[in-house]
mmCIF file of C-alpha atoms and ligand atoms in Angstrom:
data_model
loop_
_atom_site.group_PDB
_atom_site.id
_atom_site.type_symbol
_atom_site.label_atom_id
_atom_site.label_comp_id
_atom_site.label_asym_id
_atom_site.label_seq_id
_atom_site.Cartn_x
_atom_site.Cartn_y
_atom_site.Cartn_z
ATOM 1 C CA MET V 100 -18.537 12.119 5.356
ATOM 2 C CA LYS V 101 -20.042 15.081 7.459
ATOM 3 C CA ASP V 102 -17.509 14.272 10.075
ATOM 4 C CA PHE V 103 -14.725 14.902 7.999
ATOM 5 C CA PHE V 104 -15.257 18.297 8.036
ATOM 6 C CA HIS V 105 -17.335 19.066 11.302
ATOM 7 C CA PRO V 106 -16.537 16.615 14.492
ATOM 8 C CA ARG V 107 -19.194 15.553 16.313
ATOM 9 C CA LEU V 108 -20.100 18.547 18.467
ATOM 10 C CA SER V 109 -22.386 18.736 21.059
ATOM 11 C CA MET V 110 -25.504 20.680 20.573
ATOM 12 C CA ASN V 111 -24.026 23.997 22.130
ATOM 13 C CA GLN V 112 -21.304 23.923 19.864
ATOM 14 C CA LYS V 113 -23.167 23.092 16.807
ATOM 15 C CA LYS V 114 -25.208 26.358 17.399
ATOM 16 C CA GLU V 115 -22.226 28.323 17.938
ATOM 17 C CA THR V 116 -20.590 27.199 14.817
ATOM 18 C CA LEU V 117 -23.666 28.298 12.955
ATOM 19 C CA LYS V 118 -23.741 31.465 14.398
ATOM 20 C CA GLU V 119 -20.011 31.641 13.857
ATOM 21 C CA ARG V 120 -20.780 30.972 10.066
ATOM 22 C CA ASN V 121 -23.680 33.156 9.527
ATOM 23 C CA THR V 122 -21.990 36.101 11.121
ATOM 24 C CA LEU V 123 -18.944 35.950 9.021
ATOM 25 C CA SER V 124 -18.018 38.114 6.107
ATOM 26 C CA ASN V 125 -19.861 39.870 3.758
ATOM 27 C CA ARG V 126 -17.856 42.312 1.222
ATOM 28 C CA VAL V 127 -18.841 44.658 -1.597
ATOM 29 C CA ILE V 128 -16.515 46.001 -4.106
ATOM 30 C CA LYS V 129 -17.008 48.066 -7.142
ATOM 31 C CA VAL V 130 -15.499 46.888 -10.422
ATOM 32 C CA PRO V 131 -15.156 48.185 -14.058
ATOM 33 C CA ALA V 132 -16.951 47.023 -16.627
ATOM 34 C CA GLN V 133 -14.079 45.554 -18.412
ATOM 35 C CA MET V 134 -13.208 43.830 -15.242
ATOM 36 C CA MET V 135 -16.560 42.653 -14.435
ATOM 37 C CA LYS V 136 -16.606 40.953 -17.831
ATOM 38 C CA LYS V 137 -13.297 39.427 -16.661
ATOM 39 C CA MET V 138 -15.239 37.740 -13.161
ATOM 40 C CA LYS V 139 -17.883 36.268 -15.100
ATOM 41 C CA ASP V 140 -16.188 34.725 -17.405
ATOM 42 C CA TYR V 141 -13.582 33.341 -14.301
ATOM 43 C CA TYR V 142 -16.766 31.744 -12.537
ATOM 44 C CA LYS V 143 -18.722 30.670 -15.479
ATOM 45 C CA ASP V 144 -18.640 27.254 -14.200
ATOM 46 C CA ASP V 145 -20.327 27.969 -11.140
ATOM 47 C CA ILE V 146 -22.885 31.051 -12.529
ATOM 48 C CA GLN V 147 -26.853 30.222 -11.560
ATOM 49 C CA GLU V 148 -29.467 30.344 -13.560
ATOM 50 C CA LYS V 149 -31.503 32.696 -11.661
ATOM 51 C CA THR V 150 -30.299 36.219 -11.044
ATOM 52 C CA PRO V 151 -31.531 38.422 -8.688
ATOM 53 C CA PRO V 152 -33.166 41.505 -9.619
ATOM 54 C CA GLY V 153 -30.802 44.314 -10.871
ATOM 55 C CA GLY V 154 -28.052 41.537 -11.018
ATOM 56 C CA LEU V 155 -25.815 40.283 -13.763
ATOM 57 C CA PHE V 156 -24.659 37.128 -12.523
ATOM 58 C CA LEU V 157 -24.744 35.015 -9.070
ATOM 59 C CA ALA V 158 -21.896 32.438 -8.885
ATOM 60 C CA ARG V 159 -22.003 29.895 -6.233
ATOM 61 C CA LEU V 160 -18.536 28.646 -4.965
ATOM 62 C CA GLU V 161 -17.580 26.031 -2.116
ATOM 63 C CA GLY V 162 -17.990 28.587 0.748
ATOM 64 C CA CYS V 163 -18.751 31.813 -1.402
ATOM 65 C CA THR V 164 -21.331 33.226 -2.978
ATOM 66 C CA ILE V 165 -20.770 36.074 -5.613
ATOM 67 C CA THR V 166 -23.184 38.336 -6.354
ATOM 68 C CA ALA V 167 -22.469 41.077 -9.442
ATOM 69 C CA TYR V 168 -25.012 43.837 -10.387
ATOM 70 C CA ARG V 169 -25.586 46.246 -13.002
ATOM 71 C CA SER V 170 -24.190 49.290 -10.803
ATOM 72 C CA GLY V 171 -20.716 47.547 -10.764
ATOM 73 C CA LYS V 172 -20.739 46.190 -7.398
ATOM 74 C CA VAL V 173 -19.758 42.928 -6.725
ATOM 75 C CA MET V 174 -21.012 41.112 -3.159
ATOM 76 C CA PHE V 175 -19.239 38.057 -1.713
ATOM 77 C CA GLN V 176 -20.835 35.926 0.945
ATOM 78 C CA GLY V 177 -19.589 33.411 3.165
ATOM 79 C CA ARG V 178 -16.805 32.004 5.268
ATOM 80 C CA ASN V 179 -14.387 32.099 1.953
ATOM 81 C CA CYS V 180 -15.271 35.216 0.776
ATOM 82 C CA ASN V 181 -11.966 36.873 1.385
ATOM 83 C CA THR V 182 -10.025 34.457 -0.558
ATOM 84 C CA GLU V 183 -12.016 35.036 -3.592
ATOM 85 C CA LEU V 184 -11.997 38.515 -3.152
ATOM 86 C CA LEU V 185 -8.299 38.937 -2.895
ATOM 87 C CA LYS V 186 -8.445 38.050 -6.507
ATOM 88 C CA TRP V 187 -10.197 41.026 -7.286
ATOM 89 C CA GLU V 188 -9.886 43.875 -4.882
ATOM 90 C CA LYS V 189 -6.339 44.973 -6.024
ATOM 91 C CA ASP V 190 -8.261 46.649 -9.287
ATOM 92 C CA ALA V 191 -11.203 47.406 -7.512
ATOM 93 C CA GLU V 192 -13.005 50.104 -5.439
ATOM 94 C CA VAL V 193 -13.692 48.401 -2.125
ATOM 95 C CA MET V 194 -16.856 49.518 -0.662
ATOM 96 C CA THR V 195 -17.092 50.005 2.944
ATOM 97 C CA ASN V 196 -19.983 48.254 4.746
ATOM 98 C CA LYS V 197 -21.238 50.542 7.403
ATOM 99 C CA LYS V 198 -23.079 47.214 9.355
ATOM 100 C CA ARG V 199 -19.451 45.498 9.426
ATOM 101 C CA THR V 200 -17.215 46.368 12.453
ATOM 102 C CA ALA V 201 -13.732 47.894 11.470
ATOM 103 C CA GLY V 202 -12.003 44.813 12.238
ATOM 104 C CA ASN V 203 -13.157 42.862 9.194
ATOM 105 C CA HIS V 204 -12.019 45.709 6.260
ATOM 106 C CA LEU V 205 -8.395 44.417 5.362
ATOM 107 C CA PRO V 206 -5.936 46.818 4.393
ATOM 108 C CA PRO V 207 -5.054 47.387 0.894
ATOM 109 C CA GLN V 208 -1.789 45.070 -0.338
ATOM 110 C CA ILE V 209 -2.181 43.183 3.203
ATOM 111 C CA SER V 210 -0.216 40.335 1.752
ATOM 112 C CA GLN V 211 2.680 42.524 0.962
ATOM 113 C CA LEU V 212 3.033 44.381 4.680
ATOM 114 C CA SER V 213 5.217 43.282 8.033
ATOM 115 C CA ILE V 214 2.634 41.288 9.684
ATOM 116 C CA ILE V 215 1.802 39.477 13.242
ATOM 117 C CA GLY V 216 -0.286 36.620 11.989
ATOM 118 C CA SER V 217 -1.955 34.263 14.533
ATOM 119 C CA ASP V 218 -3.947 30.628 13.863
ATOM 120 C CA GLU V 219 -4.767 27.578 15.911
ATOM 121 C CA VAL V 220 -4.966 23.709 15.828
ATOM 122 C CA GLY V 221 -6.593 21.063 17.365
ATOM 123 C CA THR V 222 -10.143 22.502 17.785
ATOM 124 C CA GLY V 223 -11.739 19.637 15.895
ATOM 125 C CA ASP V 224 -9.575 16.968 17.258
ATOM 126 C CA TYR V 225 -11.029 14.761 19.996
ATOM 127 C CA PHE V 226 -7.455 13.977 21.180
ATOM 128 C CA GLY V 227 -4.973 16.771 21.826
ATOM 129 C CA PRO V 228 -4.479 19.903 23.096
ATOM 130 C CA ILE V 229 -5.424 23.256 21.153
ATOM 131 C CA THR V 230 -2.418 24.883 20.032
ATOM 132 C CA VAL V 231 -2.308 29.038 19.424
ATOM 133 C CA VAL V 232 0.603 30.279 17.766
ATOM 134 C CA ALA V 233 1.256 34.009 16.596
ATOM 135 C CA SER V 234 4.342 34.757 14.748
ATOM 136 C CA TYR V 235 5.902 37.857 13.023
ATOM 137 C CA VAL V 236 7.025 38.059 9.809
ATOM 138 C CA LYS V 237 8.567 41.041 8.048
ATOM 139 C CA LYS V 238 7.905 41.939 4.448
ATOM 140 C CA GLU V 239 11.371 41.691 3.615
ATOM 141 C CA GLN V 240 10.815 37.710 4.841
ATOM 142 C CA ILE V 241 8.288 37.348 2.493
ATOM 143 C CA PRO V 242 9.907 36.338 -0.214
ATOM 144 C CA THR V 243 12.234 33.612 1.608
ATOM 145 C CA LEU V 244 9.470 32.137 3.023
ATOM 146 C CA THR V 245 7.483 31.555 -0.181
ATOM 147 C CA THR V 246 10.779 29.835 -1.442
ATOM 148 C CA LEU V 247 10.782 27.966 1.334
ATOM 149 C CA GLY V 248 7.012 26.734 0.667
ATOM 150 C CA VAL V 249 5.466 28.192 3.574
ATOM 151 C CA LYS V 250 1.657 28.021 2.967
ATOM 152 C CA ASP V 251 -1.259 26.669 4.269
ATOM 153 C CA SER V 252 -0.536 23.813 6.721
ATOM 154 C CA LYS V 253 -3.658 22.254 5.326
ATOM 155 C CA HIS V 254 -1.879 21.441 2.207
ATOM 156 C CA LEU V 255 1.468 20.144 3.624
ATOM 157 C CA SER V 256 2.173 16.882 4.645
ATOM 158 C CA ASP V 257 3.271 16.011 8.400
ATOM 159 C CA THR V 258 7.084 15.373 7.442
ATOM 160 C CA GLN V 259 6.925 18.894 5.378
ATOM 161 C CA ILE V 260 4.978 20.708 8.528
ATOM 162 C CA ILE V 261 7.929 19.337 10.897
ATOM 163 C CA GLN V 262 11.053 20.190 8.419
ATOM 164 C CA LEU V 263 9.149 23.881 7.747
ATOM 165 C CA ALA V 264 8.654 24.425 11.450
ATOM 166 C CA LYS V 265 12.011 23.831 12.650
ATOM 167 C CA THR V 266 13.167 26.247 10.052
ATOM 168 C CA LEU V 267 10.610 28.998 11.042
ATOM 169 C CA ILE V 268 10.818 28.499 14.780
ATOM 170 C CA THR V 269 14.422 29.713 14.565
ATOM 171 C CA THR V 270 14.041 32.327 11.665
ATOM 172 C CA LEU V 271 10.789 33.979 13.407
ATOM 173 C CA PRO V 272 9.510 35.275 16.492
ATOM 174 C CA TYR V 273 6.805 33.444 17.616
ATOM 175 C CA SER V 274 4.339 33.100 20.712
ATOM 176 C CA LEU V 275 2.864 29.695 21.308
ATOM 177 C CA LEU V 276 0.318 28.835 23.614
ATOM 178 C CA THR V 277 -0.947 25.057 24.314
ATOM 179 C CA LEU V 278 -4.213 24.445 26.271
ATOM 180 C CA PRO V 279 -3.884 20.863 27.270
ATOM 181 C CA ASN V 280 -7.100 18.595 27.517
ATOM 182 C CA LYS V 281 -7.440 18.639 31.251
ATOM 183 C CA LYS V 282 -7.812 22.499 31.390
ATOM 184 C CA TYR V 283 -9.811 22.432 28.358
ATOM 185 C CA ASN V 284 -12.053 20.230 29.934
ATOM 186 C CA GLU V 285 -11.905 22.512 33.261
ATOM 187 C CA LEU V 286 -13.140 25.252 31.209
ATOM 188 C CA GLN V 287 -15.674 23.855 29.160
ATOM 189 C CA ASN V 288 -17.361 22.043 32.411
ATOM 190 C CA LYS V 289 -17.282 25.992 33.711
ATOM 191 C CA GLY V 290 -19.643 26.769 30.959
ATOM 192 C CA MET V 291 -17.020 28.123 28.451
ATOM 193 C CA THR V 292 -17.178 27.813 24.545
ATOM 194 C CA GLN V 293 -14.512 26.573 22.651
ATOM 195 C CA GLY V 294 -14.630 30.064 20.630
ATOM 196 C CA LYS V 295 -14.133 32.335 23.888
ATOM 197 C CA MET V 296 -11.037 29.640 24.347
ATOM 198 C CA LYS V 297 -9.894 30.696 21.200
ATOM 199 C CA ALA V 298 -10.055 33.952 21.508
ATOM 200 C CA LEU V 299 -8.535 34.298 24.915
ATOM 201 C CA LEU V 300 -5.459 32.324 23.427
ATOM 202 C CA HIS V 301 -5.190 34.265 20.242
ATOM 203 C CA ASN V 302 -5.348 37.529 22.327
ATOM 204 C CA GLN V 303 -2.969 36.200 24.834
ATOM 205 C CA ALA V 304 -0.424 34.961 22.274
ATOM 206 C CA LEU V 305 -0.570 38.219 20.436
ATOM 207 C CA ASN V 306 0.353 40.501 23.670
ATOM 208 C CA HIS V 307 3.408 37.969 24.116
ATOM 209 C CA LEU V 308 4.656 38.432 20.896
ATOM 210 C CA LEU V 309 4.000 42.068 20.901
ATOM 211 C CA ALA V 310 6.114 42.412 24.212
ATOM 212 C CA LYS V 311 8.952 39.791 22.479
ATOM 213 C CA ILE V 312 9.134 42.212 19.231
ATOM 214 C CA SER V 313 8.756 45.788 21.185
ATOM 215 C CA PRO V 314 9.863 48.380 20.282
ATOM 216 C CA GLU V 315 9.321 47.487 16.924
ATOM 217 C CA LYS V 316 5.810 47.239 15.835
ATOM 218 C CA PRO V 317 4.078 45.198 13.015
ATOM 219 C CA GLU V 318 2.180 47.259 10.122
ATOM 220 C CA ALA V 319 -1.067 45.084 11.431
ATOM 221 C CA ILE V 320 -2.185 41.939 12.966
ATOM 222 C CA LEU V 321 -4.339 39.196 10.956
ATOM 223 C CA VAL V 322 -6.372 36.873 13.006
ATOM 224 C CA ASP V 323 -7.287 33.896 11.306
ATOM 225 C CA GLN V 324 -11.187 34.229 11.731
ATOM 226 C CA PHE V 325 -13.239 32.163 13.627
ATOM 227 C CA VAL V 326 -15.909 34.150 15.005
ATOM 228 C CA ALA V 327 -17.365 37.933 13.632
ATOM 229 C CA ALA V 328 -14.713 40.349 14.957
ATOM 230 C CA ASP V 329 -17.419 41.881 17.436
ATOM 231 C CA THR V 330 -17.825 38.697 19.143
ATOM 232 C CA TYR V 331 -14.051 37.853 19.370
ATOM 233 C CA PHE V 332 -13.836 40.835 21.355
ATOM 234 C CA LYS V 333 -16.946 40.519 23.577
ATOM 235 C CA TYR V 334 -15.191 37.252 24.531
ATOM 236 C CA LEU V 335 -12.280 39.198 26.001
ATOM 237 C CA GLN V 336 -14.318 41.881 27.905
ATOM 238 C CA GLY V 337 -12.809 41.737 31.143
ATOM 239 C CA GLN V 338 -9.477 40.545 30.324
ATOM 240 C CA LYS V 339 -6.692 42.930 31.412
ATOM 241 C CA LYS V 340 -4.835 43.449 28.421
ATOM 242 C CA ILE V 341 -6.833 43.258 24.817
ATOM 243 C CA CYS V 342 -4.673 43.127 21.862
ATOM 244 C CA LYS V 343 -7.222 45.739 19.705
ATOM 245 C CA GLU V 344 -5.118 48.287 17.975
ATOM 246 C CA ASN V 345 -4.572 47.500 14.082
ATOM 247 C CA VAL V 346 -5.900 43.821 14.414
ATOM 248 C CA TYR V 347 -7.878 42.254 11.352
ATOM 249 C CA PHE V 348 -9.757 39.228 10.845
ATOM 250 C CA SER V 349 -9.987 37.127 7.415
ATOM 251 C CA THR V 350 -11.129 33.530 7.343
ATOM 252 C CA ASN V 351 -8.575 31.834 5.012
ATOM 253 C CA GLY V 352 -6.147 33.969 6.752
ATOM 254 C CA GLU V 353 -3.224 31.431 5.609
ATOM 255 C CA SER V 354 -3.791 32.741 2.136
ATOM 256 C CA VAL V 355 -3.748 36.269 3.001
ATOM 257 C CA HIS V 356 -0.711 36.594 4.362
ATOM 258 C CA LEU V 357 2.208 34.149 5.223
ATOM 259 C CA ALA V 358 2.556 35.286 8.611
ATOM 260 C CA VAL V 359 -0.772 33.228 9.650
ATOM 261 C CA ALA V 360 0.586 30.259 7.408
ATOM 262 C CA ALA V 361 3.577 30.000 9.234
ATOM 263 C CA SER V 362 1.884 30.321 12.736
ATOM 264 C CA SER V 363 -0.567 27.464 11.308
ATOM 265 C CA ILE V 364 2.724 25.567 10.810
ATOM 266 C CA ILE V 365 4.128 26.304 13.895
ATOM 267 C CA ALA V 366 0.930 25.190 15.736
ATOM 268 C CA ARG V 367 0.665 21.767 13.545
ATOM 269 C CA TYR V 368 4.031 21.019 15.075
ATOM 270 C CA ALA V 369 3.318 21.921 18.483
ATOM 271 C CA PHE V 370 0.188 19.669 17.998
ATOM 272 C CA LEU V 371 1.738 16.602 16.380
ATOM 273 C CA LYS V 372 4.496 17.040 19.500
ATOM 274 C CA ALA V 373 1.810 17.060 21.581
ATOM 275 C CA MET V 374 -0.099 14.233 20.145
ATOM 276 C CA ASP V 375 3.058 12.180 20.190
ATOM 277 C CA GLN V 376 3.632 12.572 24.011
ATOM 278 C CA LEU V 377 0.552 11.641 24.669
ATOM 279 C CA GLY V 378 0.296 8.727 22.336
ATOM 280 C CA ARG V 379 3.129 7.256 24.341
ATOM 281 C CA GLU V 380 1.519 7.765 27.595
ATOM 282 C CA ALA V 381 -1.734 6.128 26.368
ATOM 283 C CA GLY V 382 0.562 3.473 24.742
ATOM 284 C CA ILE V 383 -1.313 3.449 21.641
ATOM 285 C CA LYS V 384 -0.961 5.920 18.536
ATOM 286 C CA LEU V 385 -3.726 8.485 18.905
ATOM 287 C CA PRO V 386 -5.776 9.392 15.762
ATOM 288 C CA LYS V 387 -6.278 12.932 14.682
ATOM 289 C CA GLY V 388 -10.138 14.379 13.895
ATOM 290 C CA ALA V 389 -13.222 13.107 15.344
ATOM 291 C CA GLY V 390 -14.017 9.798 13.164
ATOM 292 C CA HIS V 391 -14.928 6.347 14.093
ATOM 293 C CA ARG V 392 -11.039 5.451 14.721
ATOM 294 C CA VAL V 393 -10.814 8.010 17.502
ATOM 295 C CA ASP V 394 -14.026 6.405 19.084
ATOM 296 C CA LYS V 395 -12.182 2.954 18.814
ATOM 297 C CA ALA V 396 -8.723 4.380 20.260
ATOM 298 C CA ALA V 397 -10.801 6.073 23.393
ATOM 299 C CA ALA V 398 -12.550 2.708 23.571
ATOM 300 C CA ILE V 399 -9.022 1.280 23.898
ATOM 301 C CA LEU V 400 -8.563 4.007 26.618
ATOM 302 C CA ILE V 401 -11.051 3.503 28.675
ATOM 303 C CA ALA V 402 -10.861 -0.447 28.721
ATOM 304 C CA GLN V 403 -7.283 -0.026 29.856
ATOM 305 C CA LYS V 404 -7.160 3.249 31.721
ATOM 306 C CA GLY V 405 -10.664 3.486 33.223
ATOM 307 C CA GLU V 406 -12.957 6.080 31.942
ATOM 308 C CA ALA V 407 -11.511 8.731 34.074
ATOM 309 C CA ALA V 408 -8.445 8.710 32.116
ATOM 310 C CA LEU V 409 -10.053 10.324 29.067
ATOM 311 C CA THR V 410 -10.157 13.739 30.939
ATOM 312 C CA HIS V 411 -5.947 13.767 30.306
ATOM 313 C CA PHE V 412 -6.309 12.955 26.457
ATOM 314 C CA THR V 413 -9.731 14.378 25.125
ATOM 315 C CA LYS V 414 -12.161 16.803 24.863
ATOM 316 C CA LEU V 415 -14.491 14.889 26.802
ATOM 317 C CA HIS V 416 -17.478 17.027 25.713
ATOM 318 C CA PHE V 417 -17.131 15.708 22.343
ATOM 319 C CA ALA V 418 -19.648 13.267 21.230
ATOM 320 C CA ASN V 419 -16.847 10.605 20.688
ATOM 321 C CA THR V 420 -17.235 9.873 24.583
ATOM 322 C CA GLU V 421 -20.188 8.281 24.343
ATOM 323 C CA LYS V 422 -19.352 6.257 21.414
ATOM 324 C CA ALA V 423 -16.510 5.349 23.098
ATOM 325 C CA LYS V 424 -18.100 4.129 26.233
ATOM 326 C CA LYS V 425 -20.233 2.155 24.133
ATOM 327 C CA ILE V 426 -17.974 0.299 22.577
ATOM 328 C CA ALA V 427 -15.787 -0.291 25.289
ATOM 329 C CA PHE V 428 -18.703 -1.638 27.350
ATOM 330 C CA ARG V 429 -20.345 -3.662 24.616
ATOM 331 C CA SER V 430 -16.704 -5.605 24.459
ATOM 332 C CA LEU V 431 -16.465 -5.988 28.258
HETATM 333 MN MN1 MN E 921 -7.255 28.724 11.133
#
């Protein structure tokens, strides 16, 4: 079951992922008494028995802990905190958290602004590349995209994604970057973390797109958050061009602005096409994710093409490689 959410990663990757999770957002708003009542009622099923000192209630949701205090302050913690916060922040006073980097504080009404959003696909899949897309959605286009059914690609079928992506790539200015497995493995071998690869790709996609739409400028840039903002910029140190101005980060960015959702759809589409192509080269259908079916497919590849062929098809450092080798050599 665990594999479904978290592909089997190497120790270093696990540490990295944990670190990312722990440093992610922690947001505070101040709400009027009436609204506090509404919130308590809204979260009634998730409210815990114990309340912290000075607290009114503590609710635990998937990926978000909400602590409400008698002072009217409500704290949202965890990787999904922005999704919950969005339900309330419109009518609340957003408290600035000094420890937090500027990047984490979203502009008010961000979902209605003209935004460049970026997202990536393929990071948890053993087979296939990482694809990163940045796309530009102007505020006038938001109703049309909503009508089209643009939303988080995780909630769409492959067929829907292909159909939507075909429309989006003719409607929106976008930049697509694909990191092929061979290149991924080279970088990984040199000690680069997946987090850094993603940061480099997002940065490059954003720079490309900004150049494409110039002299027009978006009202803000939203990156679907995968590390804390300061870590993201640390990864970019030494890059010639760092896109930093007006850049914001949010987990679940797809639900914050349609530009991130559109990017996730285009990135997914590019990933699906790459998987088809790799599958043709492999002569077998390559499964997504990093579960047992993936191990078996990789074992077939080893048997037919030799272990070295994996460099071209897979993210070699995933634990799937060892499992596949065991299967392949057992059946010999
Ligand atoms: Mn994402």
